[in-house]
Short mmCIF file of C-alpha atoms in Angstrom, two decimals:
data_model
loop_
_atom_site.label_atom_id
_atom_site.label_comp_id
_atom_site.label_asym_id
_atom_site.label_seq_id
_atom_site.Cartn_x
_atom_site.Cartn_y
_atom_site.Cartn_z
CA UNK C 29 -27.28 -22.37 23.11
CA UNK C 30 -27.99 -19.09 24.81
CA UNK C 31 -30.69 -17.21 22.92
CA UNK C 32 -30.25 -13.84 24.57
CA UNK C 33 -27.88 -11.17 23.46
CA UNK C 34 -24.69 -10.83 25.47
CA UNK C 35 -25.53 -7.29 26.49
CA UNK C 36 -28.27 -8.81 28.63
CA UNK C 37 -25.47 -10.07 30.84
CA UNK C 38 -24.89 -6.49 31.93
CA UNK C 39 -28.45 -6.14 33.24
CA UNK C 40 -27.84 -8.01 36.47
CA UNK C 41 -28.68 -6.71 39.92
CA UNK C 42 -26.85 -3.57 40.98
CA UNK C 43 -24.04 -4.07 43.43
CA UNK C 44 -23.01 -1.02 45.36
CA UNK C 45 -19.45 -0.33 46.41
CA UNK C 46 -19.09 -0.59 50.19
CA UNK C 47 -19.35 2.64 52.09
CA UNK C 48 -16.16 4.13 53.43
CA UNK C 49 -15.37 6.73 56.04
CA UNK C 50 -13.21 8.48 53.47
CA UNK C 51 -13.66 8.78 49.75
CA UNK C 52 -11.43 6.17 48.08
CA UNK C 53 -8.85 7.32 45.56
CA UNK C 54 -9.24 6.34 41.93
CA UNK C 55 -6.52 3.72 42.37
CA UNK C 56 -8.36 2.23 45.36
CA UNK C 57 -11.68 2.21 43.52
CA UNK C 58 -10.06 0.41 40.63
CA UNK C 59 -8.24 -2.21 42.68
CA UNK C 60 -11.33 -2.83 44.84
CA UNK C 61 -13.80 -3.16 41.96
CA UNK C 62 -15.08 -6.74 41.80
CA UNK C 63 -16.20 -6.68 38.18
CA UNK C 64 -16.68 -10.44 37.93
CA UNK C 65 -19.44 -10.31 40.54
CA UNK C 66 -21.42 -7.87 38.43
CA UNK C 67 -21.77 -10.12 35.38
CA UNK C 68 -23.13 -13.63 35.78
CA UNK C 69 -20.62 -16.46 35.46
CA UNK C 70 -17.77 -14.23 34.30
CA UNK C 71 -14.08 -14.64 35.09
CA UNK C 72 -11.74 -11.77 35.75
CA UNK C 73 -8.62 -11.82 33.59
CA UNK C 74 -7.20 -8.37 34.29
CA UNK C 75 -7.91 -5.74 36.92
CA UNK C 76 -5.23 -3.09 36.67
CA UNK C 77 -4.73 0.53 37.58
CA UNK C 78 -2.83 2.11 34.68
CA UNK C 79 -0.96 5.37 35.41
CA UNK C 80 -0.72 8.03 32.72
CA UNK C 81 2.04 7.55 30.10
CA UNK C 82 2.21 3.78 30.64
CA UNK C 83 3.31 1.57 27.77
CA UNK C 84 1.04 -1.42 28.33
CA UNK C 85 2.28 -4.78 27.07
CA UNK C 86 0.01 -7.70 26.10
CA UNK C 87 2.16 -10.84 26.33
CA UNK C 88 -0.80 -13.19 25.98
CA UNK C 89 -2.38 -11.44 22.99
CA UNK C 90 -2.52 -13.60 19.86
CA UNK C 91 0.60 -12.73 17.80
CA UNK C 92 -1.46 -12.51 14.61
CA UNK C 93 -3.23 -9.47 16.07
CA UNK C 94 0.10 -7.59 15.88
CA UNK C 95 -0.65 -5.52 18.97
CA UNK C 96 2.07 -6.39 21.52
CA UNK C 97 1.84 -3.07 23.39
CA UNK C 98 -0.07 0.20 23.61
CA UNK C 99 0.92 3.59 24.98
CA UNK C 100 -1.76 4.93 27.34
CA UNK C 101 -1.67 8.68 27.80
CA UNK C 102 -4.07 9.09 30.74
CA UNK C 103 -4.73 7.33 34.07
CA UNK C 104 -7.38 4.64 33.84
CA UNK C 105 -8.74 1.42 35.30
CA UNK C 106 -8.36 -1.56 32.99
CA UNK C 107 -10.79 -4.47 33.31
CA UNK C 108 -10.74 -7.64 31.22
CA UNK C 109 -13.45 -10.28 31.67
CA UNK C 110 -14.21 -13.60 30.03
CA UNK C 111 -17.92 -14.34 29.76
CA UNK C 112 -19.64 -17.45 28.37
CA UNK C 113 -22.22 -16.96 25.64
CA UNK C 114 -23.19 -20.65 25.43
CA UNK C 115 -21.88 -23.97 26.67
CA UNK C 116 -19.27 -23.94 23.89
CA UNK C 117 -18.45 -20.29 23.32
CA UNK C 118 -17.34 -17.22 25.20
CA UNK C 119 -16.07 -13.73 24.64
CA UNK C 120 -13.27 -11.77 26.25
CA UNK C 121 -13.74 -8.05 26.49
CA UNK C 122 -11.82 -5.13 27.91
CA UNK C 123 -13.34 -2.04 29.50
CA UNK C 124 -11.06 0.94 30.08
CA UNK C 125 -12.36 3.50 32.57
CA UNK C 126 -10.61 6.89 32.59
CA UNK C 127 -10.03 8.75 35.81
CA UNK C 128 -11.34 11.92 34.16
CA UNK C 129 -14.62 10.79 32.61
CA UNK C 130 -16.79 12.83 30.26
CA UNK C 131 -19.91 10.80 31.02
CA UNK C 132 -19.73 9.20 27.56
CA UNK C 133 -19.46 5.52 26.62
CA UNK C 134 -17.66 4.28 23.49
CA UNK C 135 -17.78 0.82 21.94
CA UNK C 136 -15.10 -0.17 19.43
CA UNK C 137 -15.19 -2.64 16.56
CA UNK C 138 -12.91 -5.26 15.03
CA UNK C 139 -11.51 -5.92 11.55
CA UNK C 140 -11.31 -8.65 8.93
CA UNK C 141 -12.75 -11.85 10.38
CA UNK C 142 -10.65 -11.39 13.47
CA UNK C 143 -10.94 -11.50 17.21
CA UNK C 144 -8.44 -8.73 17.91
CA UNK C 145 -9.21 -5.97 20.37
CA UNK C 146 -8.10 -2.64 18.91
CA UNK C 147 -6.13 -1.36 21.86
CA UNK C 148 -5.23 1.78 19.92
CA UNK C 149 -8.95 2.63 19.80
CA UNK C 150 -9.37 1.97 23.52
CA UNK C 151 -6.49 4.35 24.19
CA UNK C 152 -7.94 6.91 21.78
CA UNK C 153 -11.39 6.79 23.36
CA UNK C 154 -10.18 7.07 26.94
CA UNK C 155 -7.79 9.90 26.04
CA UNK C 156 -10.86 11.85 24.96
CA UNK C 157 -12.81 11.06 28.13
CA UNK C 158 -14.90 8.08 26.98
CA UNK C 159 -15.30 4.92 29.03
CA UNK C 160 -14.24 2.61 26.21
CA UNK C 161 -14.56 -1.10 25.52
CA UNK C 162 -13.81 -3.73 22.89
CA UNK C 163 -14.00 -7.51 22.60
CA UNK C 164 -12.26 -10.44 20.95
CA UNK C 165 -15.44 -11.14 18.97
CA UNK C 166 -15.70 -14.64 20.38
CA UNK C 167 -12.32 -15.97 19.21
CA UNK C 168 -8.66 -15.00 19.26
CA UNK C 169 -6.48 -14.00 16.34
CA UNK C 170 -7.08 -13.16 12.69
CA UNK C 171 -8.02 -16.63 11.41
CA UNK C 172 -11.31 -18.49 11.20
CA UNK C 173 -10.52 -22.00 12.47
CA UNK C 174 -12.56 -21.35 15.63
CA UNK C 175 -15.71 -21.05 13.49
CA UNK C 176 -15.44 -24.62 12.25
CA UNK C 177 -18.27 -26.75 13.60
CA UNK C 178 -19.28 -24.16 16.19
CA UNK C 179 -22.24 -22.01 15.22
CA UNK C 180 -22.16 -20.22 18.56
CA UNK C 181 -18.73 -18.74 17.80
CA UNK C 182 -20.13 -17.57 14.45
CA UNK C 183 -23.07 -15.94 16.25
CA UNK C 184 -20.66 -14.17 18.61
CA UNK C 185 -18.74 -12.91 15.59
CA UNK C 186 -21.83 -11.87 13.63
CA UNK C 187 -23.56 -9.77 16.28
CA UNK C 188 -23.50 -11.08 19.85
CA UNK C 189 -20.09 -9.79 20.89
CA UNK C 190 -20.87 -6.12 20.27
CA UNK C 191 -20.99 -5.31 23.95
CA UNK C 192 -22.42 -2.45 25.90
CA UNK C 193 -20.82 -2.30 29.36
CA UNK C 194 -23.42 0.10 30.67
CA UNK C 195 -24.04 -1.45 34.07
CA UNK C 196 -20.35 -1.84 34.86
CA UNK C 197 -19.79 1.81 34.02
CA UNK C 198 -22.69 2.84 36.25
CA UNK C 199 -21.43 0.80 39.17
CA UNK C 200 -17.84 2.00 38.85
CA UNK C 201 -18.60 5.71 38.56
CA UNK C 202 -21.79 5.70 40.64
CA UNK C 203 -23.81 7.23 37.81
CA UNK C 204 -25.03 6.09 34.44
CA UNK C 205 -23.50 7.27 31.19
CA UNK C 206 -24.98 10.30 29.41
CA UNK C 207 -24.54 9.18 25.79
CA UNK C 208 -23.26 6.00 24.15
CA UNK C 209 -21.27 5.85 20.91
CA UNK C 210 -19.70 3.25 18.63
CA UNK C 211 -16.56 3.61 16.51
CA UNK C 212 -15.50 1.05 13.93
CA UNK C 213 -14.08 0.60 10.44
CA UNK C 214 -14.24 -2.31 7.98
CA UNK C 215 -15.75 -5.18 9.98
CA UNK C 216 -16.23 -2.60 12.73
CA UNK C 217 -18.27 -0.47 10.34
CA UNK C 218 -20.48 -3.48 9.65
CA UNK C 219 -20.81 -4.12 13.39
CA UNK C 220 -22.03 -0.58 13.94
CA UNK C 221 -24.66 -0.78 11.20
CA UNK C 222 -25.75 -4.25 12.34
CA UNK C 223 -26.28 -2.88 15.83
CA UNK C 224 -28.40 -0.03 14.43
CA UNK C 225 -30.40 -2.61 12.48
CA UNK C 226 -31.22 -5.12 15.23
CA UNK C 227 -30.55 -3.18 18.47
CA UNK C 228 -31.49 0.38 17.53
CA UNK C 229 -31.49 1.67 21.12
CA UNK C 230 -27.94 0.56 21.97
CA UNK C 231 -26.07 3.61 20.67
CA UNK C 232 -26.91 7.29 20.36
CA UNK C 233 -24.29 7.73 17.67
CA UNK C 234 -22.32 5.42 15.36
CA UNK C 235 -19.24 6.00 13.20
CA UNK C 236 -19.24 3.26 10.55
CA UNK C 237 -16.12 3.52 8.37
CA UNK C 238 -15.59 1.50 5.16
CA UNK C 239 -18.33 -0.89 6.33
CA UNK C 240 -18.07 -4.57 5.34
CA UNK C 241 -21.73 -4.60 4.29
CA UNK C 242 -23.48 -7.32 2.33
CA UNK C 243 -20.92 -9.47 4.10
CA UNK C 244 -21.45 -12.82 2.36
CA UNK C 245 -21.22 -11.26 -1.09
CA UNK C 246 -18.20 -9.24 0.03
CA UNK C 247 -16.36 -12.46 0.85
CA UNK C 248 -17.35 -13.86 -2.54
CA UNK C 249 -16.13 -10.74 -4.33
CA UNK C 250 -12.81 -10.95 -2.53
CA UNK C 251 -12.53 -14.66 -3.32
CA UNK C 252 -13.17 -14.00 -7.02
CA UNK C 253 -9.81 -12.30 -7.63
CA UNK C 254 -7.58 -15.36 -7.17
CA UNK C 255 -9.20 -17.33 -10.02
CA UNK C 256 -8.79 -14.23 -12.20
CA UNK C 257 -5.12 -13.52 -11.43
CA UNK C 258 -3.97 -17.11 -11.10
CA UNK C 259 -0.98 -18.06 -9.00
CA UNK C 260 2.37 -16.29 -9.15
CA UNK C 261 3.64 -19.11 -11.37
CA UNK C 262 0.92 -18.61 -13.99
CA UNK C 263 2.22 -17.69 -17.44
CA UNK C 264 0.20 -14.46 -17.64
CA UNK C 265 0.40 -13.48 -13.97
CA UNK C 266 0.63 -9.71 -13.51
CA UNK C 267 3.53 -8.99 -11.17
CA UNK C 268 3.43 -6.74 -8.15
CA UNK C 269 5.80 -4.30 -9.82
CA UNK C 270 3.34 -3.89 -12.70
CA UNK C 271 0.46 -3.30 -10.28
CA UNK C 272 2.50 -0.68 -8.41
CA UNK C 273 4.09 0.94 -11.46
CA UNK C 274 2.71 0.59 -14.97
CA UNK C 275 -0.99 0.18 -14.13
CA UNK C 276 -1.45 2.95 -11.51
CA UNK C 277 0.55 5.34 -13.69
CA UNK C 278 -1.93 4.75 -16.51
CA UNK C 279 -4.90 4.99 -14.12
CA UNK C 280 -3.69 8.42 -13.02
CA UNK C 281 -2.94 9.47 -16.60
CA UNK C 282 -6.54 8.70 -17.55
CA UNK C 283 -8.34 9.83 -14.39
CA UNK C 284 -6.29 12.13 -12.15
CA UNK C 285 -7.09 15.28 -14.11
CA UNK C 286 -10.84 14.67 -14.23
CA UNK C 287 -11.26 16.81 -11.11
CA UNK C 288 -9.24 19.66 -12.63
CA UNK C 289 -6.06 19.01 -10.64
CA UNK C 290 -3.12 16.69 -11.28
CA UNK C 291 -2.30 15.82 -7.66
CA UNK C 292 -2.09 12.02 -7.66
CA UNK C 293 -5.61 11.76 -6.20
CA UNK C 294 -8.78 10.61 -7.97
CA UNK C 295 -11.24 12.88 -6.22
CA UNK C 296 -14.33 11.02 -7.44
CA UNK C 297 -13.79 7.44 -8.67
CA UNK C 298 -17.31 7.47 -10.17
CA UNK C 299 -15.87 9.60 -12.98
CA UNK C 300 -12.99 7.21 -13.74
CA UNK C 301 -13.82 4.71 -16.48
CA UNK C 302 -10.45 3.08 -16.81
CA UNK C 303 -9.52 1.59 -20.20
CA UNK C 304 -6.83 -1.08 -19.69
CA UNK C 305 -6.49 -1.61 -23.45
CA UNK C 306 -4.35 1.53 -23.47
CA UNK C 307 -1.60 -0.68 -22.03
CA UNK C 308 -1.89 -3.40 -24.69
CA UNK C 309 1.41 -4.48 -26.20
CA UNK C 310 1.86 -3.76 -29.90
CA UNK C 311 4.33 -4.62 -32.62
CA UNK C 312 6.36 -1.64 -31.50
CA UNK C 313 6.19 -2.25 -27.72
CA UNK C 314 6.90 -5.56 -26.04
CA UNK C 315 7.90 -4.27 -22.61
CA UNK C 316 6.09 -2.05 -20.11
CA UNK C 317 2.81 -3.22 -21.54
CA UNK C 318 0.16 -5.92 -21.05
CA UNK C 319 -0.63 -8.97 -23.14
CA UNK C 320 -4.22 -9.38 -24.43
CA UNK C 321 -4.89 -11.92 -21.65
CA UNK C 322 -3.55 -9.53 -19.02
CA UNK C 323 -5.67 -6.67 -20.36
CA UNK C 324 -8.76 -8.84 -19.89
CA UNK C 325 -7.61 -9.74 -16.36
CA UNK C 326 -7.42 -6.06 -15.46
CA UNK C 327 -10.78 -5.42 -17.10
CA UNK C 328 -12.39 -8.19 -15.02
CA UNK C 329 -10.78 -6.90 -11.82
CA UNK C 330 -12.28 -3.45 -12.40
CA UNK C 331 -15.72 -4.87 -13.30
CA UNK C 332 -18.67 -5.79 -11.04
CA UNK C 333 -19.19 -9.42 -10.06
CA UNK C 334 -22.46 -10.90 -11.34
CA UNK C 335 -24.27 -14.15 -10.78
CA UNK C 336 -26.11 -16.12 -13.45
CA UNK C 337 -28.89 -14.07 -14.96
CA UNK C 338 -26.97 -10.83 -14.54
CA UNK C 339 -27.87 -10.14 -10.91
CA UNK C 340 -25.23 -8.12 -9.09
CA UNK C 341 -23.15 -9.89 -6.46
CA UNK C 342 -20.84 -6.96 -5.68
CA UNK C 343 -19.79 -3.68 -7.32
CA UNK C 344 -16.50 -3.15 -9.11
CA UNK C 345 -13.23 -2.28 -7.46
CA UNK C 346 -12.57 1.44 -7.91
CA UNK C 347 -9.43 2.42 -9.86
CA UNK C 348 -6.68 3.94 -7.77
CA UNK C 349 -6.59 1.13 -5.20
CA UNK C 350 -4.18 -1.17 -7.01
CA UNK C 351 -0.93 -0.16 -5.29
CA UNK C 352 -2.11 -1.68 -2.00
CA UNK C 353 -4.67 -4.14 -3.40
CA UNK C 354 -1.86 -6.17 -4.96
CA UNK C 355 -0.61 -7.03 -1.48
CA UNK C 356 -3.64 -9.24 -0.81
CA UNK C 357 -6.34 -9.28 -3.50
CA UNK C 358 -4.09 -9.55 -6.58
CA UNK C 359 -1.14 -11.31 -4.93
CA UNK C 360 -1.53 -14.63 -6.72
CA UNK C 361 -2.80 -16.43 -3.63
CA UNK C 362 -6.12 -16.79 -1.81
CA UNK C 363 -7.39 -13.84 0.16
CA UNK C 364 -7.19 -15.27 3.67
CA UNK C 365 -10.45 -13.84 5.04
CA UNK C 366 -12.50 -15.28 2.19
CA UNK C 367 -10.64 -18.59 2.21
CA UNK C 368 -11.24 -19.00 5.95
CA UNK C 369 -14.88 -17.96 5.70
CA UNK C 370 -15.66 -20.50 2.96
CA UNK C 371 -13.59 -23.29 4.51
CA UNK C 372 -14.77 -23.05 8.09
CA UNK C 373 -18.25 -21.52 7.85
CA UNK C 374 -19.93 -21.75 4.44
CA UNK C 375 -18.72 -25.07 3.01
CA UNK C 376 -17.54 -26.74 6.24
CA UNK C 377 -14.56 -28.11 4.35
CA UNK C 378 -11.09 -27.20 5.68
CA UNK C 379 -9.55 -28.59 2.48
CA UNK C 380 -11.49 -26.37 0.08
CA UNK C 381 -9.28 -25.05 -2.72
CA UNK C 382 -9.79 -21.30 -3.18
CA UNK C 383 -8.66 -21.45 -6.81
CA UNK C 384 -11.90 -23.28 -7.64
CA UNK C 385 -14.17 -20.50 -6.38
CA UNK C 386 -17.15 -19.83 -8.65
CA UNK C 387 -20.52 -18.09 -8.53
CA UNK C 388 -22.16 -21.27 -7.21
CA UNK C 389 -20.02 -20.86 -4.09
CA UNK C 390 -21.20 -17.25 -3.88
CA UNK C 391 -24.82 -18.40 -4.08
CA UNK C 392 -24.19 -20.95 -1.31
CA UNK C 393 -22.78 -18.29 1.00
CA UNK C 394 -25.64 -15.88 0.41
CA UNK C 395 -28.27 -18.61 0.86
CA UNK C 396 -26.72 -19.85 4.11
CA UNK C 397 -26.18 -16.31 5.49
CA UNK C 398 -24.51 -17.66 8.66
CA UNK C 399 -25.92 -16.15 11.87
CA UNK C 400 -27.67 -13.50 9.73
CA UNK C 401 -24.34 -11.78 9.18
CA UNK C 402 -25.36 -10.28 5.81
CA UNK C 403 -25.96 -6.74 7.14
CA UNK C 404 -27.81 -5.11 4.26
CA UNK C 405 -30.75 -3.30 5.88
CA UNK C 406 -33.11 -1.28 3.73
CA UNK C 407 -34.70 0.48 6.68
CA UNK C 408 -33.07 2.03 9.74
CA UNK C 409 -36.14 3.96 10.84
CA UNK C 410 -36.11 2.33 14.29
CA UNK C 411 -32.61 3.71 14.88
CA UNK C 412 -33.67 7.08 13.49
CA UNK C 413 -36.77 7.16 15.66
CA UNK C 414 -34.69 6.73 18.83
CA UNK C 415 -32.81 9.89 17.86
CA UNK C 416 -29.76 7.91 16.68
CA UNK C 417 -27.21 9.52 14.34
CA UNK C 418 -24.75 7.76 12.07
CA UNK C 419 -21.74 8.95 10.11
CA UNK C 420 -20.27 6.61 7.51
CA UNK C 421 -17.10 7.27 5.53
CA UNK C 422 -15.18 5.36 2.90
CA UNK C 423 -11.81 5.89 1.23
CA UNK C 424 -11.96 6.54 -2.49
CA UNK C 425 -8.91 4.32 -3.05
CA UNK C 426 -9.88 1.53 -0.63
CA UNK C 427 -7.84 -1.58 -1.41
CA UNK C 428 -9.97 -4.16 0.45
CA UNK C 429 -13.63 -3.07 0.19
CA UNK C 430 -14.72 -1.10 -2.85
CA UNK C 431 -16.09 2.31 -1.92
CA UNK C 432 -18.75 1.85 -4.59
CA UNK C 433 -20.54 -0.51 -2.22
CA UNK C 434 -21.15 2.17 0.41
CA UNK C 435 -22.54 4.42 -2.32
CA UNK C 436 -24.76 1.48 -3.29
CA UNK C 437 -25.86 1.15 0.34
CA UNK C 438 -26.80 4.84 0.48
CA UNK C 439 -29.07 4.36 -2.54
CA UNK C 440 -30.40 1.06 -1.14
CA UNK C 441 -31.31 2.70 2.16
CA UNK C 442 -32.86 5.73 0.49
CA UNK C 443 -35.03 3.53 -1.69
CA UNK C 444 -36.03 1.20 1.14
CA UNK C 445 -37.04 4.10 3.38
CA UNK C 446 -38.57 6.01 0.45
CA UNK C 447 -36.60 9.02 1.57
CA UNK C 448 -34.93 11.71 -0.55
CA UNK C 449 -31.31 12.43 0.25
CA UNK C 450 -32.09 15.34 2.56
CA UNK C 451 -34.36 13.16 4.74
CA UNK C 452 -31.69 10.48 5.00
CA UNK C 453 -29.28 13.25 5.99
CA UNK C 454 -31.38 13.87 9.10
CA UNK C 455 -29.80 10.81 10.75
CA UNK C 456 -27.37 9.17 8.27
CA UNK C 457 -24.55 10.99 6.50
CA UNK C 458 -21.93 9.43 4.24
CA UNK C 459 -18.59 11.04 3.39
CA UNK C 460 -16.29 9.93 0.58
CA UNK C 461 -12.65 10.42 1.59
CA UNK C 462 -10.63 11.01 -1.56
CA UNK C 463 -7.18 9.45 -1.66
CA UNK C 464 -7.67 7.19 1.35
CA UNK C 465 -6.92 3.48 1.29
CA UNK C 466 -8.67 0.96 3.58
CA UNK C 467 -9.71 2.87 6.72
CA UNK C 468 -6.50 4.94 6.74
CA UNK C 469 -3.36 6.00 4.86
CA UNK C 470 -3.03 6.99 1.21
CA UNK C 471 -2.12 10.07 -0.84
CA UNK C 472 -5.21 12.05 0.24
CA UNK C 473 -6.20 14.03 3.33
CA UNK C 474 -7.01 10.89 5.29
CA UNK C 475 -6.39 11.77 8.96
CA UNK C 476 -9.78 12.57 10.46
CA UNK C 477 -9.88 10.98 13.91
CA UNK C 478 -11.40 7.73 12.66
CA UNK C 479 -9.47 5.63 15.15
CA UNK C 480 -6.48 5.47 17.42
CA UNK C 481 -2.86 5.79 16.42
CA UNK C 482 -1.97 7.65 13.22
CA UNK C 483 -5.64 8.12 12.30
CA UNK C 484 -6.04 10.69 15.07
CA UNK C 485 -2.49 11.93 15.63
CA UNK C 486 -1.95 15.60 15.03
CA UNK C 487 -5.59 16.68 14.68
CA UNK C 488 -7.68 18.27 17.44
CA UNK C 489 -10.82 16.69 18.85
CA UNK C 490 -13.23 19.13 17.23
CA UNK C 491 -16.23 18.74 14.95
CA UNK C 492 -14.45 20.23 11.93
CA UNK C 493 -11.45 17.90 11.77
CA UNK C 494 -12.47 14.82 13.75
CA UNK C 495 -15.26 12.47 12.70
CA UNK C 496 -15.94 11.19 16.23
CA UNK C 497 -16.12 14.74 17.58
CA UNK C 498 -18.45 15.65 14.70
CA UNK C 499 -20.73 12.78 15.70
CA UNK C 500 -20.73 13.88 19.35
CA UNK C 501 -21.66 17.43 18.34
CA UNK C 502 -24.46 16.13 16.11
CA UNK C 503 -25.89 13.88 18.85
CA UNK C 504 -25.54 16.31 21.74
CA UNK C 505 -25.97 19.70 20.08
CA UNK C 506 -27.92 18.92 16.93
CA UNK C 507 -25.19 20.26 14.61
CA UNK C 508 -25.00 17.92 11.62
CA UNK C 509 -21.70 17.92 9.68
CA UNK C 510 -21.74 19.05 6.04
CA UNK C 511 -18.04 18.30 5.60
CA UNK C 512 -15.26 16.50 7.45
CA UNK C 513 -11.87 18.13 6.98
CA UNK C 514 -9.12 15.59 6.54
CA UNK C 515 -5.43 16.28 6.99
CA UNK C 516 -2.46 14.96 5.07
CA UNK C 517 0.86 15.23 6.87
CA UNK C 518 4.16 15.37 5.01
CA UNK C 519 5.25 11.75 4.54
CA UNK C 520 2.43 10.91 7.01
CA UNK C 521 4.58 12.31 9.82
CA UNK C 522 3.01 14.80 12.21
CA UNK C 523 6.50 16.04 13.08
CA UNK C 524 7.06 17.13 9.47
CA UNK C 525 3.93 19.27 9.41
CA UNK C 526 0.77 19.52 7.33
CA UNK C 527 1.06 18.93 3.58
CA UNK C 528 -2.54 19.94 2.84
CA UNK C 529 -6.09 19.67 4.13
CA UNK C 530 -9.33 18.98 2.29
CA UNK C 531 -12.95 19.16 3.38
CA UNK C 532 -14.69 15.96 2.26
CA UNK C 533 -18.29 16.39 1.15
CA UNK C 534 -21.36 14.52 2.30
CA UNK C 535 -22.64 12.19 -0.36
CA UNK C 536 -23.87 12.59 -3.04
CA UNK C 537 -22.20 15.99 -3.33
CA UNK C 538 -18.93 15.93 -5.27
CA UNK C 539 -15.82 17.81 -4.16
CA UNK C 540 -14.98 19.99 -7.15
CA UNK C 541 -11.94 22.18 -7.77
CA UNK C 542 -12.96 25.81 -8.42
CA UNK C 543 -9.52 27.40 -8.84
CA UNK C 544 -6.57 28.61 -6.83
CA UNK C 545 -4.06 26.66 -4.77
CA UNK C 546 -5.42 23.11 -4.80
CA UNK C 547 -3.83 22.34 -1.41
CA UNK C 548 -6.22 24.82 0.23
CA UNK C 549 -9.67 23.68 1.27
CA UNK C 550 -11.08 26.99 -0.02
CA UNK C 551 -10.19 25.96 -3.58
CA UNK C 552 -12.83 23.25 -3.57
CA UNK C 553 -16.63 23.31 -3.56
CA UNK C 554 -19.20 20.59 -2.85
CA UNK C 555 -21.43 20.38 -5.94
CA UNK C 556 -24.41 18.26 -6.84
CA UNK C 557 -23.49 15.59 -9.39
CA UNK C 558 -25.61 15.70 -12.54
CA UNK C 559 -28.05 12.98 -13.51
CA UNK C 560 -29.51 12.00 -10.13
CA UNK C 561 -32.99 10.46 -10.52
CA UNK C 562 -36.21 12.32 -9.88
CA UNK C 563 -37.03 12.39 -6.17
CA UNK C 564 -33.41 12.10 -5.06
CA UNK C 565 -33.37 15.65 -3.68
CA UNK C 566 -35.87 17.53 -1.56
CA UNK C 567 -37.52 20.45 -3.29
CA UNK C 568 -35.51 23.07 -1.43
CA UNK C 569 -32.25 21.14 -1.31
CA UNK C 570 -29.17 23.22 -2.08
CA UNK C 571 -27.41 22.20 -5.28
CA UNK C 572 -23.98 23.03 -3.90
CA UNK C 573 -22.04 24.56 -1.04
CA UNK C 574 -18.52 25.64 -0.28
CA UNK C 575 -16.59 22.97 1.52
#
């Protein structure tokens, strides 16, 4: 097994492009670039000049990745290489090199437990002048069968496949990059934080959205819902129509107005202490209500998961997520990521029945901690000391990873580094995005440039409205963001125009309605939440600011 990190493969001898009597065109430089000779033992899979406005197709991409094509707006050179990481594992990565280059490098993350390159993020990065890359994480598709019996594939997935194509960029453009960045959400958010933890010099700036932190316990938390809900044929199973109708209506009735506005958005889920017993059937109501067993199911779903002795495994799911959470977590079947992780990695038993999951399985996963995938650092001072900056964000109605866990991580990091909030803010800032589901979409102002496709459509690349641009400005100009302004388009269609915008506050400040038209950002103020422990704030820390 190779013990070195895959990025070491980029530190081979420098190969210069042959001199020419005339300066080659970009197309000629692309077609003549022998990328496979720059990285030891690699195999070229694609070398392609891509004109602007090309709709690239990916006929050999795993169908489960659901990315058959990608519109590319600018001219670029596309390189795909396969590189071994051991005698039984390899990764495939793509590096897209724009003709008009800003001098910046951007790495992109993955999702779930998958090996799917996010081509929409490659297109997004290159459209904004970044040389951009992504990998298949050591396996293809969204499943976990490739992990079974192959620890090297698990290592690739856990940390080794987060590439940095620095040397290839230098050789192609004839100069090194100026700054390097990473952009990821969900698993990609975890990948960014893991890189800051173990390779603190790799990136100058990291956007880590909805990070899948405390990864082993996350998979246990997700696995815990199927034994609670039972299968769709269970006598007390709560149907999808109830999860998308009766229950969210009651959640909003109890919690929507806590922020002063009835707008279908729970601005701060910390304030929502949902009481499912309000839906209990009575002698007068036998329909549009819940049985006593169903009430307890809902209560368990919105409660933290504990191990024996009362130690926390994972925080509770936040109310407001149920409309989308029912599609996977409460669907009356195993959550596929957790089922695959336990079958093919933790228990090494492809026949494991997910309905039998218990806290002993959770303990086994955490004890094994395959390839040190946990990702729960209590100290990122090495990243801070290199000058690194990180922006994390999490949707307040996330339907796959509870946003309470990123709040927990903020406290965990503050305590581990013995740093009040304002000192953590010097390099790490966390923004809660009200009304956003998992990484994107939802009733809130969720479009903030957090990735390609709809997540960036219709908003300019500037520090006020785009989280990646805000990170660039922080790294290169020292301007740290206090808010990120999200945009909600009418019916999520840019063509229909803006419905409203909202400036999301840096944690732990709470976005608070102060009067006026609630669709205007000026009607909200970032205020300090009451009850924070002694030492949380610096002595001169502001207790509030206008968002």
